[in-house]
XYZ file of C-alpha atoms in Angstrom:
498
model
C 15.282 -28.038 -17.518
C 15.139 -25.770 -20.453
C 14.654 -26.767 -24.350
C 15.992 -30.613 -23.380
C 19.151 -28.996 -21.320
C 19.761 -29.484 -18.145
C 20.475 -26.026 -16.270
C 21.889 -25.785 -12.886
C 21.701 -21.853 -11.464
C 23.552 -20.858 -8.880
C 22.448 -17.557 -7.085
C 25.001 -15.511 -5.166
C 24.239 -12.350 -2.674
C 26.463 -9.739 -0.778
C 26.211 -9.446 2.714
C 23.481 -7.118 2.419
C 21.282 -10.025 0.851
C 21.735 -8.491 -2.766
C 22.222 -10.854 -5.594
C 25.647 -10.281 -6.849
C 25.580 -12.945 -9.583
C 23.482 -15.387 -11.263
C 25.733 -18.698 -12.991
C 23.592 -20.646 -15.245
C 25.765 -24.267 -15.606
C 24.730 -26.685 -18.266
C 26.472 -29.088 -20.539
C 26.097 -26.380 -23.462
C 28.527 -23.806 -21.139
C 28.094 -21.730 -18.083
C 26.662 -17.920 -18.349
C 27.345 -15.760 -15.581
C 25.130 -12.448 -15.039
C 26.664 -9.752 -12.167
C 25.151 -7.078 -10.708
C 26.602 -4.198 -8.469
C 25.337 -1.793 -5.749
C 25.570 1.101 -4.600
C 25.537 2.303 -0.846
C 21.990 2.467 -0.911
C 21.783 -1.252 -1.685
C 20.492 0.119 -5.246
C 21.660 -1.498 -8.349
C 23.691 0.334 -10.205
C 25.500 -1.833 -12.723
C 25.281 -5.292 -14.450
C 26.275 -7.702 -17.250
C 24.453 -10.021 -18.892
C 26.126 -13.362 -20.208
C 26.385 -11.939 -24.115
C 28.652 -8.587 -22.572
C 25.898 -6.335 -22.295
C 26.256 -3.762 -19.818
C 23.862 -1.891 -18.101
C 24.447 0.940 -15.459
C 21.692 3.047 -13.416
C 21.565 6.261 -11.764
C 18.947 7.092 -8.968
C 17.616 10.243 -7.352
C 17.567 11.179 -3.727
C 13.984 9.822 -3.072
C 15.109 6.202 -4.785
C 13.558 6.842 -8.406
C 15.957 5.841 -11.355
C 16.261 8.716 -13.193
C 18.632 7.057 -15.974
C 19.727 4.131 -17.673
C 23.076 3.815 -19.737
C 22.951 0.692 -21.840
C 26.832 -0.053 -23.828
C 26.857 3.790 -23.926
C 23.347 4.963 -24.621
C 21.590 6.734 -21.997
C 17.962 7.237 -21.597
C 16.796 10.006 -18.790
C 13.520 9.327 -16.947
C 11.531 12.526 -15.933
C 8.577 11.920 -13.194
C 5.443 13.521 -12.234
C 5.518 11.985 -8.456
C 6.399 8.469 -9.124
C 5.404 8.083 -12.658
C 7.481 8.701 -15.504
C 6.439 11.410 -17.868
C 9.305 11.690 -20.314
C 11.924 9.790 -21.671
C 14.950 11.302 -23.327
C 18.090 9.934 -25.314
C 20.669 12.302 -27.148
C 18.540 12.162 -30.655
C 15.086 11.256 -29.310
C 12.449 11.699 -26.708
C 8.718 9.695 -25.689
C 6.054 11.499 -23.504
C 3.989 9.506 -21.518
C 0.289 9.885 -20.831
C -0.117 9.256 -17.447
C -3.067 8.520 -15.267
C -3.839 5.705 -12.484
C -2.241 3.479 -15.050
C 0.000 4.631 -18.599
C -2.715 5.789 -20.692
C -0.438 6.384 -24.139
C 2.802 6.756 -25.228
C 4.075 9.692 -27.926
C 7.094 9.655 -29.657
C 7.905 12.180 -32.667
C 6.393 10.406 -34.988
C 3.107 8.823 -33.917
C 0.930 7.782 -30.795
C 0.420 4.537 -28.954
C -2.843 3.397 -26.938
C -2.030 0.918 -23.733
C -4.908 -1.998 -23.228
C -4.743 -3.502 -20.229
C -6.434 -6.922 -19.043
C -7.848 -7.050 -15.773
C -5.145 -7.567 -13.806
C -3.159 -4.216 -14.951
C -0.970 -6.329 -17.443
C -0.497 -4.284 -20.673
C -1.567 -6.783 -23.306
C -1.643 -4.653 -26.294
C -0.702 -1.459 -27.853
C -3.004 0.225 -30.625
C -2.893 3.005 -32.911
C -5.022 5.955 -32.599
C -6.746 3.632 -35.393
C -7.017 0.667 -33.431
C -4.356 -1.334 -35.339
C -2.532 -4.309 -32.730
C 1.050 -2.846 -32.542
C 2.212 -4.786 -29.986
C 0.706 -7.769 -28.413
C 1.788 -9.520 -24.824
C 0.435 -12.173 -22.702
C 1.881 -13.647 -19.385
C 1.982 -15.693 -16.484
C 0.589 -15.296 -13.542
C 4.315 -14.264 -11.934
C 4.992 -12.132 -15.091
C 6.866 -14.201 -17.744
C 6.242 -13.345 -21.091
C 4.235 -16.496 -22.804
C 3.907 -15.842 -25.583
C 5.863 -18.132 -28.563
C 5.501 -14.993 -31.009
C 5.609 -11.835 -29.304
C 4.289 -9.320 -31.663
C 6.413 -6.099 -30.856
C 6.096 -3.338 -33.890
C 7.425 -0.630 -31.334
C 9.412 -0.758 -28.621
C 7.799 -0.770 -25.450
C 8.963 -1.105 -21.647
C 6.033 -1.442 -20.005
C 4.378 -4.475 -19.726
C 3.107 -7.178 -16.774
C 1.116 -4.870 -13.829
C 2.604 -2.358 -15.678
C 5.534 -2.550 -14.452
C 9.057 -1.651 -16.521
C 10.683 -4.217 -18.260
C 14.239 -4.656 -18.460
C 14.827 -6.431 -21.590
C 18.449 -6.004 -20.896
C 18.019 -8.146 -17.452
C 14.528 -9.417 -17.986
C 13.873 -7.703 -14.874
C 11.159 -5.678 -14.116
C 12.155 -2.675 -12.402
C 9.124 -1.953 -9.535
C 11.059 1.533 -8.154
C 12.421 0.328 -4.793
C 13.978 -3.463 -6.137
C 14.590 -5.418 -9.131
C 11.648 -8.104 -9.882
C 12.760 -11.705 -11.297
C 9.589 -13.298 -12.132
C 11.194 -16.249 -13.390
C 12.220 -17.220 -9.860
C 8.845 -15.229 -8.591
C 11.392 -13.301 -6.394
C 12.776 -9.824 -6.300
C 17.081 -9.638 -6.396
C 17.209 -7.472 -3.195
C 15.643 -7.388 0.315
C 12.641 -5.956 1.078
C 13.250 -2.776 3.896
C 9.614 -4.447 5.226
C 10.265 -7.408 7.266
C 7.318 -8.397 8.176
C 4.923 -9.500 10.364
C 6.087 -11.737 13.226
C 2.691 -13.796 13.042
C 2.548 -14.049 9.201
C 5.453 -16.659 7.910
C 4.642 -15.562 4.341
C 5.498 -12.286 5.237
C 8.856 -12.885 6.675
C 10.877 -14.111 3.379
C 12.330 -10.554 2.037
C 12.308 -11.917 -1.521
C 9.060 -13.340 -2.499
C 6.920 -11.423 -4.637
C 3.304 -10.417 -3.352
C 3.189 -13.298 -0.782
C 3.223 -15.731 -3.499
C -0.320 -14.591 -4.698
C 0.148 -12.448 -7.504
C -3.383 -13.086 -8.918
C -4.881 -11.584 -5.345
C -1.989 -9.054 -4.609
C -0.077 -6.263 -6.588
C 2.966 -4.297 -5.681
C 2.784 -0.664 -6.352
C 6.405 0.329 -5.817
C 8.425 -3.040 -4.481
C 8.080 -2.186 -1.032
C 5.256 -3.518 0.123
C 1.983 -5.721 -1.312
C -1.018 -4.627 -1.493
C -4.981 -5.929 -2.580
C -5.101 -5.894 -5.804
C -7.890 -3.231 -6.943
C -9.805 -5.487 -9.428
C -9.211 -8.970 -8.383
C -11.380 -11.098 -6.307
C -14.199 -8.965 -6.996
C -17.688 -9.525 -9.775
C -18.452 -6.748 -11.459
C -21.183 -6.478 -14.671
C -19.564 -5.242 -18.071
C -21.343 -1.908 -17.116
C -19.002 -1.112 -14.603
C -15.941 -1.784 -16.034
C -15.250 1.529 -17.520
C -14.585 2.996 -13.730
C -12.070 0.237 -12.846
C -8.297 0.725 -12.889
C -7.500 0.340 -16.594
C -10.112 2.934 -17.639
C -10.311 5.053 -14.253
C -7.557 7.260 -14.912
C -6.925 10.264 -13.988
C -4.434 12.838 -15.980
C -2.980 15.242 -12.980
C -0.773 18.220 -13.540
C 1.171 19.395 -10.414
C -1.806 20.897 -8.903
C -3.791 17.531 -8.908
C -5.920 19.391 -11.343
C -6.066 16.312 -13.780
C -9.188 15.382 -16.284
C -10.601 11.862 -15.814
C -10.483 10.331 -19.124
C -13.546 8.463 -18.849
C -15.800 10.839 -16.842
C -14.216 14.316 -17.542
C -14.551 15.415 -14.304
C -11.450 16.965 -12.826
C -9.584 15.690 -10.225
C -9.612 18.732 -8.467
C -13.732 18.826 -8.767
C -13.533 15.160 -7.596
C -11.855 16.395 -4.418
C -14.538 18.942 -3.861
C -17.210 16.143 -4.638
C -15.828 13.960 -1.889
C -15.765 17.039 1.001
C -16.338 15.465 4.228
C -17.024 16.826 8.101
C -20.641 17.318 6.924
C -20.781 19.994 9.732
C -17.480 21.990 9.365
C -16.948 21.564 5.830
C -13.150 20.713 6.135
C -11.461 18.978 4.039
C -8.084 18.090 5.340
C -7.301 14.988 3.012
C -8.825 13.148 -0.287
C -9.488 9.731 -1.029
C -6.674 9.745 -3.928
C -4.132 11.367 -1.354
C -4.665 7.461 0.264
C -4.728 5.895 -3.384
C -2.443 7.089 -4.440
C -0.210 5.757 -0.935
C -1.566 2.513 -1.931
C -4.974 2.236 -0.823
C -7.927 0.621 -2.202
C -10.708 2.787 -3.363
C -13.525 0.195 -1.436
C -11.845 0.639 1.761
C -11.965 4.175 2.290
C -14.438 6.097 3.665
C -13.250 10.187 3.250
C -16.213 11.426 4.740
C -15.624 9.798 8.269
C -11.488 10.058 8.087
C -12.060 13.563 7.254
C -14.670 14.590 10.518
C -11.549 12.201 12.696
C -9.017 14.184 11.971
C -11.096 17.659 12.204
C -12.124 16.381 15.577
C -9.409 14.724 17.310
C -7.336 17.788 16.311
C -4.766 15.878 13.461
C -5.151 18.753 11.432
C -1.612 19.668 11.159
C 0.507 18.573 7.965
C 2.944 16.610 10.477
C -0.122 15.094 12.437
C -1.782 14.393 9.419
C 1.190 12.567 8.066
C 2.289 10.464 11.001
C -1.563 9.311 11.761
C -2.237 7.959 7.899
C 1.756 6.303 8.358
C 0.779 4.626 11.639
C -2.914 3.393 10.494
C -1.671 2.844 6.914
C 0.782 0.022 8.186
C -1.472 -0.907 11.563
C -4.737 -1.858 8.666
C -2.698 -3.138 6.108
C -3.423 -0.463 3.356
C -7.562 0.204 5.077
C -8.178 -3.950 5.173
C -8.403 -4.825 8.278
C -9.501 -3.398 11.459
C -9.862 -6.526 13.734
C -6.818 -7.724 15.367
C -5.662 -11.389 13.531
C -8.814 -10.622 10.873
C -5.791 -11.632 7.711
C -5.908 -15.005 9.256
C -9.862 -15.408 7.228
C -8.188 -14.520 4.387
C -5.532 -16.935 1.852
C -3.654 -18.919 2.667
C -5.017 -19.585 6.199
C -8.244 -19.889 5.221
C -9.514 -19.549 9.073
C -13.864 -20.276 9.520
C -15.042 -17.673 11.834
C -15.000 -20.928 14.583
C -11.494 -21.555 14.347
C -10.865 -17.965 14.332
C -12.801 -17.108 17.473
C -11.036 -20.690 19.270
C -7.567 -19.323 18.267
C -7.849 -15.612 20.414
C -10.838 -17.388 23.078
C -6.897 -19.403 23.935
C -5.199 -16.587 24.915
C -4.877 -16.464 28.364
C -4.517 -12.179 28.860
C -7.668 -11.047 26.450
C -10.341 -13.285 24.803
C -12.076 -13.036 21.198
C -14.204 -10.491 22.329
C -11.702 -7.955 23.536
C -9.003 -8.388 20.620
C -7.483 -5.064 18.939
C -9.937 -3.325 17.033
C -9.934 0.156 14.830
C -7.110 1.238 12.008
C -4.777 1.358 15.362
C -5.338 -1.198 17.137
C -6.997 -0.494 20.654
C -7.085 -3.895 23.245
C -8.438 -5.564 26.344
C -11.893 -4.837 27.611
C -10.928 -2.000 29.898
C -9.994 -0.236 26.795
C -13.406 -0.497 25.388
C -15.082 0.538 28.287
C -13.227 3.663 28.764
C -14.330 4.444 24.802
C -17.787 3.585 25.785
C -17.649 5.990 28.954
C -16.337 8.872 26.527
C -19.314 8.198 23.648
C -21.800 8.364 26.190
C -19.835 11.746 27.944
C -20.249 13.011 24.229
C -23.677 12.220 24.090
C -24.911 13.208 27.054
C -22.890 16.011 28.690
C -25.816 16.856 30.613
C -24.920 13.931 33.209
C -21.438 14.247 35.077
C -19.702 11.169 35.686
C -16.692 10.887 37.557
C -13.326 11.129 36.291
C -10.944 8.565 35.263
C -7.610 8.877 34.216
C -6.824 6.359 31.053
C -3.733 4.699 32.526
C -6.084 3.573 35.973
C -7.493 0.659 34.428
C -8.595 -0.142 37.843
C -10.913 2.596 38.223
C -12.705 2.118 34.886
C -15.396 -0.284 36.297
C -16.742 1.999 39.009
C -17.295 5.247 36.293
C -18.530 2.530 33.992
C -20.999 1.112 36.377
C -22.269 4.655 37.600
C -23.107 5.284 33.570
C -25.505 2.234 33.538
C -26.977 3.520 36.833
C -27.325 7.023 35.298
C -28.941 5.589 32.081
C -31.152 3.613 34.417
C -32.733 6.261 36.597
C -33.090 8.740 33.203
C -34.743 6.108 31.183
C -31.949 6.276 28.205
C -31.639 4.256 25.926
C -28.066 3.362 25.643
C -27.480 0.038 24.418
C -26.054 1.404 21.199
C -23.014 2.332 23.753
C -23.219 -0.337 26.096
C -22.538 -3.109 23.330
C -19.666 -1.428 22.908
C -18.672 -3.282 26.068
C -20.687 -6.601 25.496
C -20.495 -7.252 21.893
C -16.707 -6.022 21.885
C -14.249 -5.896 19.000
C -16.885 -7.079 15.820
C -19.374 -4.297 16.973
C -17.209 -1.474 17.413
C -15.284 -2.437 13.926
C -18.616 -2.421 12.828
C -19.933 1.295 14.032
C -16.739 3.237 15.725
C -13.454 1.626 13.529
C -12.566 5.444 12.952
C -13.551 6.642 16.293
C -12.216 4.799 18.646
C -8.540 4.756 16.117
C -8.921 8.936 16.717
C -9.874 8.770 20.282
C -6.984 6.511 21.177
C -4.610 8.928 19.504
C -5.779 11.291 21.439
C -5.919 9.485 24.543
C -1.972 8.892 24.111
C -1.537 12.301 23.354
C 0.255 11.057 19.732
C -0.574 15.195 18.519
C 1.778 16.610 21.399
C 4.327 13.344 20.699
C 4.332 14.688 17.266
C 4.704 18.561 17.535
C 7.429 18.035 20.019
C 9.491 15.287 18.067
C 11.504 16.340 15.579
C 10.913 16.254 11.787
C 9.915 13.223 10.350
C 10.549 10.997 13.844
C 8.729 7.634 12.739
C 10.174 5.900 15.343
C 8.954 7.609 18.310
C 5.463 7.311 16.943
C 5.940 3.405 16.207
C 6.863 3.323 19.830
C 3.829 4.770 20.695
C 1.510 2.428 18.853
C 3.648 -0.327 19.533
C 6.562 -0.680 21.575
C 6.903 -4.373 21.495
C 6.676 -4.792 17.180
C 10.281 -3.106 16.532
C 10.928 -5.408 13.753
C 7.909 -3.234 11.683
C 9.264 0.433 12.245
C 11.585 -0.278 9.231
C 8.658 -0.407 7.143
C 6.913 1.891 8.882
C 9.581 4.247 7.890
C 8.845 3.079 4.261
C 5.289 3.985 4.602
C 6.141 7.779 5.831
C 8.208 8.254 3.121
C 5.582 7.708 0.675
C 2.864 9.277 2.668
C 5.189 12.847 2.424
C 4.915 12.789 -1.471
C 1.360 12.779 -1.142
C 0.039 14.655 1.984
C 2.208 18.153 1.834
């Protein structure tokens, strides 16, 4: 129902689940939008009802690099995946970019973005703080309001995301975003998690929770950076739509609000205390899709100095693999999404749903950014902390893939700590406290120690370049359906980490 009209829409896909047409029927007359693709499952061309034509060109890494619209093209220029200038045959618009689009330039004056706290661009000021522009939306991204105030012309709008006027799409880099359906046009390469329905449907847009999620490139959602979290007025200046940082090729970039250089930033944020090696930076996993709050540099840092990932390969197939294993950093407790919207899980029915299983309880569920299982597994990592800690004692040797012979080596520790009078039960509740202590205290350690323990660094060296798959197979052989996306995530994780 639209204005008093009945409207009947009829959606049509290729066999590659893109959405070839979209026939609005009413008693006023039908309108028919198509859309073509290209090999890539890319759009490339489409028509609105009124004739208009539009028709795309893309780059090898997926980014459209122009747009013809009834014969005028504009060229899109990118500093990583950011555009950075746009160009027509008689005119040309820089962009300011940091975290977020800071300001727009054209040849004849400047434009400020204001963003709400969601990332929406909600106005555009002069550099003397006249409204140009004002937006507002809902929470899926339609324009609502009656009057948009538009003095220049402006693509970038809900999330900031680019806006299609043409379509009234909102082009997100990897698909085409509808948000009057709340659905994207095209399938998502991710399909899912097996044990997450919400995850399965290729379309939907940020599991249906827009206000909790954001999409940084239409591939894959992630927590949204400023929702769901209090913060005093004081603090807002360092969240996303003031936290920006302007980088130049180097990463050399100025914060805007702090003035300290990105580069600096990077040196501020040095981690393996001891060695003083920095092999990769908390934006490196921002900028992947991270969120700030769940990265700790300092401890990733000293993991990959001492589990040996400290080659540009190793480097890049470990953050893939515990990138996609943690959900972006989230969670490192096998099933822990299940506390969060829209199961809603208590802790109780939480620990009653895994204390069911039948081949590992609560207790001894996956735990670290890769997930390491069963309580044999945990005992072998508490053997190695305490073979760490104490190299002074020699305990026998135990091969990881002899389960069987864990118990005995692991029972000669507590006799060792016994007749030396150590105090050891800050590796010993490693065993009896399980999964919720070690996320707790080890989450990074035991994720490096089991890479090392499956030899993932030789795996690596000897696959060849850019083998995802063999990897996937490695940290799980049984969750095929997820090396798709796990593909997705390497690709992004090579722009960063060079």
């Amino acid at each position: 129902m639209k204005d008093n009209t009945v409207i009947n829409t009829e959606y049509n896909y290729d066999n590659n689940g893109n959405q070839t047409s979209v026939k609005q029927l009413s008693s006023e007359g039908n309108k028919t939008s198509t859309y073509e693709y290209d090999g890539f499952n890319q759009m490339v061309k489409s028509k609105t009802p009124e004739g208009k034509s539009l028709t795309c060109n893309y780059d090898a890494q997926g980014l459209r690099v122009s747009k013809t619209v009834d014969g005028k093209t504009t060229n899109y220029y990118y500093r990583y995946s950011s555009v950075i200038l746009e160009k027509t045959d008689t005119s040309s618009i820089r962009n300011v970019v940091g975290v977020n689009i800071i300001a727009r330039k054209n040849q004849e004056d400047i434009l400020y973005y204001i963003y709400n706290g969601h990332g929406d661009v909600i106005e555009m000021q002069s550099a003397g703080g006249s409204i140009v522009n004002e937006y507002d939306y809902d929470i899926f991204g339609n324009p609502i309001l009656e009057n948009e105030a538009e003095g220049k012309e402006n693509p970038y709008r809900y999330a900031g995301y680019y806006w299609d006027k043409e379509t009234e799409y909102y082009y997100l880099r990897a698909r085409y975003y509808n948000p009057e359906t709340a659905r994207f046009i095209t399938e998502d390469s991710f399909k899912g998690y097996y044990d997450d329905p919400l995850s399965l449907n290729l379309y939907t847009y940020c599991m249906n929770s827009p206000i909790k999620y954001w999409d940084p490139d239409g591939r894959y959602y992630v927590p949204d950076p400023v929702t769901g979290e209090k913060i005093h007025a004081s603090e807002w200046e360092s969240r996303r739509n003031f936290r920006v940082k302007v980088r130049d090729s180097q990463g050399r970039g100025v914060s805007v609000s702090t003035g300290v250089s990105a580069y600096d930033w990077a040196l501020q944020n040095k981690v393996n205390k001891g060695t003083g090696k920095t092999l990769i930076t908390a934006q490196h996993l921002i900028d992947i899709g991270w969120n700030k709050r769940n990265i700790d540099i300092d401890e990733i840092n000293r993991i990959l100095v001492k589990y040996e990932i400290n080659t540009t390969e190793r480097i890049q197939h470990f953050i893939t693999q515990v990138t996609y294993e943690s959900g972006y950093g989230k969670y490192t407790r096998e099933g822990e999404y299940l506390l969060d919207p829209p199961y809603n899980f208590t802790q109780e029915k939480y620990e009653a749903y895994y204390n069911k299983k039948s081949n590992y309880k609560y207790k001894d569920r996956g735990v670290g950014y890769i997930q390491t299982t069963f309580n044999y597994q945990h005992k072998f990592f508490a053997i190695d902390m305490f073979r760490e800690e104490y190299p002074q004692y020699e305990l026998s040797k135990v091969a990881y893939n002899h389960p069987e012979a864990i118990d005995p080596v692991y029972n000669e520790m507590l006799k060792i700590a016994k007749n030396n009078n150590l105090n050891i039960k800050h590796i010993t509740d490693i065993n009896d406290l399980g999964t919720d202590y070690i996320a707790k205290n080890y989450s990074w350690e035991i994720t490096g120690w089991w890479w090392k323990q499956h030899n993932a660094n030789e795996l690596v060296d000897n696959s060849k370049p850019g083998d995802v798959d063999s990897v996937s197979r490695l940290v799980n052989k049984y969750d095929t359906p997820s090396f798709s996306a796990r593909r997705d995530i390497y690709k992004k994780v090579i722009d960063y980490i060079k």
